[in-house]
Amino acid sequence: MFSMNMGIDLGTTSVQFLVQGRGVVIDQPSVAAYSTKDNSLLAIGNEALAMFGKNPKGIRVIKPMGGGVVQDFDTIEHILRVHVERLCKNALFKPNVVVCVPSSVTLLEQRTIMDLVTVAGAAKVCLIEEPLAAALGAGLRLESKPEGHMVVDIGGGTADIAVITMGQVSLSKSVKIAGNTIDEAIMRWCRRNKRLVLGESTAERVKKLIGYALPLKKPIALPVGGKDRVTSQPRSVVLTSHDIYEAMRDRLDALSESIREVLMTTPPELAGDIARSGILLTGGGAMLHGLPEMLSQDLKTPVRLAKNPRYCVIEGTGKALKNMDVLIRNGQHFRTREELLGYAED
Ligand SMILES: Nc1ncnc2c1ncn2[C@@H]1O[C@H](COP(=O)(O)OP(=O)(O)OP(=O)(O)O)[C@@H](O)[C@H]1O
Ligand SMILES: [Mg+2]
């Protein structure tokens, strides 16, 4: 292999890599494990996640992405470097990379992310806003038609709500209501109402299995294990889909309210387009049972779930790699690291 073009989605929950011509080649949790003795890297991805919450004293497990932004730069650099080195070990040239960043990141944060990817082994790095990538990956055409679309990408750390027109993000809002905050709400509810302390992974599993955004006529039940809040003894309880609905309700209402706020600030012509074409949901958090129906009822607008929601953003980087010239013509800024350095010095 002589050279390759790559897309990277640095997500709160997972890091995904796409190689042009091959599709998604890496989909691993954004987690790393270190030795506490000498700080050496022991494992990344699935292997490190398996240790999370179960790690012995000599091992520290870190989730470096919080709320959709890089919080621990060293760890994310290690994760990126391991993946880039693995993928490029037979390549003669360094790869050109398109990286997805949340639409709310500052220029300084953009530069830091570009630095990380360059240090990890990339030749030229370009950034693309996450909601635009999500829209491209979900099948939105790139031609510069003046037609409004709303995309809501619900990940682990943030929900990115964006209105897109003519291949560009026209307005957007990023809120910290996503998969992780819903897991936390389930943990809080169980502590308070069942006196049971749940682990993070258990709360996430419960959400995926019996979490419904609209109450079911016939609730379903699931036995769940944790620790008694008072005695700290291991204990299990039976939770129902209605319990989880109650636990998530406040967060889901807040998400709906945030989308409504963006709709209210959308110019009337674009809002008219969205009323017709509806709102597109992408990201893993959008896979919550009944979420499109609940949002649609609440917002009185059609809402649909994209195909393969967890892969829309990364597939979008692939489309961006293929259509860089069209995106640039549409006004999207593909910046090299040197250009960003220039911005910072101005
Ligand atoms: N079937 C499901 N039902 C409900 N939630 C799910 C389901 N599958 C995955 N999720 C949730 O999706 C979230 C991860 O989504 P995704 O992979 O899009 O996040 P990310 O891109 O890493 O995060 P971000 O975009 O916020 O940085 C997790 O909170 C996970 O619990
Ligand atoms: Mg994401």
mmCIF file of C-alpha atoms and ligand atoms in Angstrom, residues 9 11 130 153 155 313, ligand 2:
data_model
loop_
_atom_site.group_PDB
_atom_site.id
_atom_site.type_symbol
_atom_site.label_atom_id
_atom_site.label_comp_id
_atom_site.label_asym_id
_atom_site.label_seq_id
_atom_site.Cartn_x
_atom_site.Cartn_y
_atom_site.Cartn_z
ATOM 1 C CA ASP A 9 -14.351 10.313 14.690
ATOM 2 C CA GLY A 11 -16.153 10.356 20.191
ATOM 3 C CA GLU A 130 -19.675 16.694 13.451
ATOM 4 C CA ASP A 153 -26.522 13.702 16.600
ATOM 5 C CA GLY A 155 -23.673 10.602 21.191
ATOM 6 C CA VAL A 313 -20.414 10.567 11.457
HETATM 7 MG MG MG B 2 -20.234 11.221 18.088
#
